[in-house]
Coordinates of C-alpha atoms in Angstrom, one line a residue:
M900 CA -0.3 0.0 0.0
V901 CA 1.6 3.5 -0.5
A902 CA -0.1 6.5 0.0
I903 CA -0.6 9.7 -2.7
V904 CA 0.1 13.0 -1.5
S905 CA -0.6 15.7 -3.8
L906 CA 2.2 18.9 -3.4
G907 CA 0.5 22.3 -4.6
A908 CA 2.6 25.3 -5.9
C909 CA 2.0 28.0 -7.9
S910 CA 3.3 27.1 -11.1
G911 CA 0.9 24.0 -10.6
G912 CA 0.8 20.5 -8.2
R913 CA 2.5 17.3 -8.4
T914 CA 1.7 13.9 -6.8
V915 CA 4.1 12.1 -4.9
T916 CA 3.8 8.6 -4.2
V917 CA 4.5 7.5 -0.5
P918 CA 5.2 4.1 1.0
Q919 CA 3.4 2.8 3.7
P920 CA 5.9 2.6 7.3
G921 CA 5.2 -1.0 6.6
D922 CA 5.8 -1.4 3.5
I923 CA 9.5 -0.4 4.2
V924 CA 11.9 -3.2 4.6
P925 CA 14.0 -2.7 7.6
P926 CA 18.2 -2.8 6.7
T927 CA 19.4 -6.2 7.5
F928 CA 22.5 -6.0 9.9
H929 CA 25.6 -9.2 9.7
T930 CA 25.5 -11.3 12.5
V931 CA 29.2 -12.7 14.3
P932 CA 29.5 -15.9 12.4
T933 CA 29.1 -19.1 14.1
D934 CA 32.6 -20.3 13.1
L935 CA 35.4 -16.8 13.9
A936 CA 37.6 -17.8 11.7
R937 CA 35.1 -17.3 8.5
S938 CA 35.1 -13.7 9.6
P939 CA 35.7 -12.1 6.1
Q940 CA 37.5 -9.2 8.5
L941 CA 40.5 -12.4 9.2
T942 CA 41.0 -11.9 5.5
A943 CA 43.7 -8.7 5.6
L944 CA 45.4 -11.2 8.7
V945 CA 48.0 -13.2 6.0
A946 CA 50.7 -15.6 6.7
R947 CA 54.3 -15.0 6.6
D948 CA 57.0 -17.0 5.4
T949 CA 58.7 -18.3 8.3
A950 CA 61.5 -20.5 6.6
G951 CA 59.1 -23.5 8.3
L952 CA 60.6 -21.9 12.1
D953 CA 57.6 -21.5 15.4
P954 CA 56.7 -18.8 16.8
T955 CA 59.0 -18.2 20.1
D956 CA 56.8 -16.6 21.7
Q957 CA 55.0 -18.9 24.3
R958 CA 50.7 -18.9 22.9
A959 CA 48.5 -17.0 25.8
D960 CA 46.1 -19.5 27.3
A961 CA 43.1 -18.1 27.2
M962 CA 41.5 -20.4 29.2
L963 CA 42.7 -18.5 32.5
L964 CA 40.5 -15.7 32.0
T965 CA 37.4 -18.0 33.0
A966 CA 39.2 -19.3 36.0
A967 CA 40.5 -15.6 36.8
L968 CA 37.5 -14.1 36.9
D969 CA 35.8 -16.9 39.0
A970 CA 38.4 -16.5 41.9
L971 CA 38.0 -12.3 41.7
R972 CA 34.4 -12.9 42.3
A973 CA 34.7 -15.5 44.9
S974 CA 37.5 -13.1 46.0
D975 CA 36.9 -11.1 49.7
D976 CA 36.8 -7.5 47.5
A977 CA 34.4 -8.8 44.1
P978 CA 34.5 -6.2 42.0
T979 CA 32.0 -5.1 39.4
E980 CA 34.2 -3.0 37.8
L981 CA 37.1 -3.3 35.9
S982 CA 40.1 -1.5 34.4
R983 CA 41.7 -4.5 32.8
L984 CA 41.7 -8.1 32.0
A985 CA 44.7 -9.9 30.0
V986 CA 46.4 -13.2 29.5
Y987 CA 49.9 -13.1 29.0
G988 CA 51.4 -16.8 28.3
D989 CA 51.0 -18.7 31.1
Y990 CA 48.8 -16.3 33.5
A991 CA 46.0 -13.9 33.5
Y992 CA 46.5 -10.2 34.9
V993 CA 43.6 -8.2 36.7
S994 CA 43.2 -4.6 37.6
Y995 CA 40.1 -3.1 39.9
E996 CA 39.6 -0.4 41.7
Q997 CA 38.9 -2.1 45.6
G998 CA 36.2 -1.4 46.9
G999 CA 34.6 0.6 44.3
V1000 CA 36.9 3.7 45.4
N1001 CA 38.2 5.6 42.3
G1002 CA 41.6 5.7 42.1
R1003 CA 42.3 3.2 44.4
S1004 CA 43.8 0.5 42.4
V1005 CA 44.4 -3.1 42.9
N1006 CA 46.4 -5.5 40.6
G1007 CA 46.3 -9.6 39.9
T1008 CA 47.7 -12.7 38.2
Y1009 CA 46.2 -15.9 38.5
R1010 CA 48.3 -18.8 37.0
D1011 CA 46.9 -22.6 37.5
D1012 CA 49.5 -23.6 39.6
G1013 CA 47.6 -24.5 42.8
E1014 CA 48.0 -20.8 44.8
G1015 CA 44.9 -19.5 42.7
L1016 CA 44.4 -15.3 42.8
R1017 CA 47.3 -12.8 44.3
L1018 CA 46.3 -9.5 44.7
S1019 CA 49.0 -6.4 45.2
E1020 CA 48.7 -3.7 47.5
P1021 CA 46.4 -0.9 46.2
V1022 CA 47.9 1.9 44.7
F1023 CA 46.5 5.2 42.7
S1024 CA 45.7 4.9 39.5
D1025 CA 42.9 7.1 37.5
D1026 CA 42.7 5.0 34.6
P1027 CA 38.8 3.8 33.2
T1028 CA 36.9 1.0 34.0
F1029 CA 34.0 -1.0 32.2
P1030 CA 31.6 -3.3 34.1
L1031 CA 32.6 -7.1 34.7
A1032 CA 29.7 -8.3 33.2
S1033 CA 30.4 -6.6 29.8
V1034 CA 32.9 -9.9 29.7
D1035 CA 31.9 -13.1 27.8
P1036 CA 35.4 -14.9 28.3
S1037 CA 34.8 -17.8 25.7
V1038 CA 35.0 -14.5 23.1
P1039 CA 38.8 -14.5 23.1
V1040 CA 38.7 -18.3 23.7
A1041 CA 36.7 -18.6 19.9
V1042 CA 38.7 -15.8 18.3
A1043 CA 42.5 -17.3 19.4
A1044 CA 41.3 -20.7 18.0
A1045 CA 39.9 -18.7 14.8
V1046 CA 43.0 -16.9 14.6
E1047 CA 45.4 -19.6 14.6
A1048 CA 43.1 -21.1 12.4
R1049 CA 44.0 -18.7 9.8
V1050 CA 47.8 -18.7 10.3
P1051 CA 48.8 -22.0 11.7
N1052 CA 52.7 -21.0 11.5
A1053 CA 51.3 -18.2 14.3
V1054 CA 50.1 -17.9 17.9
V1055 CA 47.8 -15.5 19.3
S1056 CA 50.5 -14.4 22.1
T1057 CA 48.7 -11.5 24.2
I1058 CA 44.9 -10.8 25.2
D1059 CA 43.8 -8.0 26.1
L1060 CA 40.9 -5.8 26.9
E1061 CA 41.3 -2.4 28.5
P1062 CA 39.6 0.9 27.5
G1063 CA 43.4 2.2 27.0
R1064 CA 44.3 -0.7 24.6
S1065 CA 41.6 -0.2 22.6
Y1066 CA 43.1 2.5 20.4
G1067 CA 39.4 4.3 19.1
F1068 CA 37.4 1.1 19.0
G1069 CA 35.4 1.7 21.5
L1070 CA 35.8 -1.5 24.3
V1071 CA 37.5 -4.0 22.6
W1072 CA 40.0 -7.0 22.9
N1073 CA 43.1 -6.4 21.4
I1074 CA 44.5 -9.9 20.8
G1075 CA 47.9 -10.0 20.1
V1076 CA 49.8 -12.4 17.3
T1077 CA 53.2 -13.5 16.7
D1078 CA 55.2 -15.6 14.6
A1079 CA 58.7 -16.2 14.2
R1080 CA 59.7 -13.2 12.5
G1081 CA 58.2 -10.9 15.5
T1082 CA 54.7 -9.6 15.8
L1083 CA 52.6 -10.2 13.1
A1084 CA 48.8 -8.1 13.8
S1085 CA 47.1 -6.8 16.7
V1086 CA 43.8 -8.3 15.7
F1087 CA 40.6 -6.0 17.7
V1088 CA 37.4 -7.7 18.5
D1089 CA 33.7 -6.4 20.0
L1090 CA 33.2 -7.7 23.1
D1091 CA 30.3 -9.9 22.0
G1092 CA 32.8 -11.1 18.7
A1093 CA 32.5 -9.2 15.8
I1094 CA 36.6 -8.6 14.3
V1095 CA 36.2 -5.4 14.5
A1096 CA 39.4 -4.5 12.9
V1097 CA 42.8 -6.2 11.8
D1098 CA 45.8 -4.5 12.3
Q1099 CA 49.1 -6.2 10.2
S1100 CA 52.3 -5.4 10.5

C-alpha cells in the first residue's frame, strides 16, 4: 500500500507516491559467524614466510580468563568493575578499583598452579573502568582459535581488554599475534566476538 500526496505550488502541483511505514523493509545487519575463522575481516590476516620456524613467543592460555574471573568473584573484595583483563602466556592479569573507590587500584595475577589469585596492595590509578558483567571470557577463546586456524604458523601471544588499548574502537579485545619473525598483527574484537579491525605489521 502507498500513500498519495499532492503537492501544490504557484506554478502547479504534482503527485508524489510515498510507501506506508509497514511497506519499508528494515536494513539487515551482518551477524557474528558461528565459525569466527570465517569472519571476512580475517582475510586481512596473512601468514608470512617464516622458513618453517615455529613462533618463539608463548601462546596465551585464553582458558585462564574464566578461572581468573571466577576467583575474582569469589574473593573478599569481589569487584563489579575492572580496569584491565589480560592474558600473557601462562597467567591472567586483572586490575580493578578496590571497594569501588576511584583511584584506589588493585592488580592481581592468576596462574593455574594451585595458588590461584594473588592480589597486590592498592596503588593510585585513574584508569577508566568497564563492567565485569560485560565480559564474556569465551569470546577471546573462540577468536584465538579462529586466528590460529587462519595462520597456522603463528600464535595468539597476548589477549588484552582495557580502554587504553582499544585505540578508538570503543571497548574491544586487543589480540596480539606473533610468528617466528615477531609481531604479526593486532586483531581488535568487539565484546560479542565481531572482529572490528586487523592491523598487520
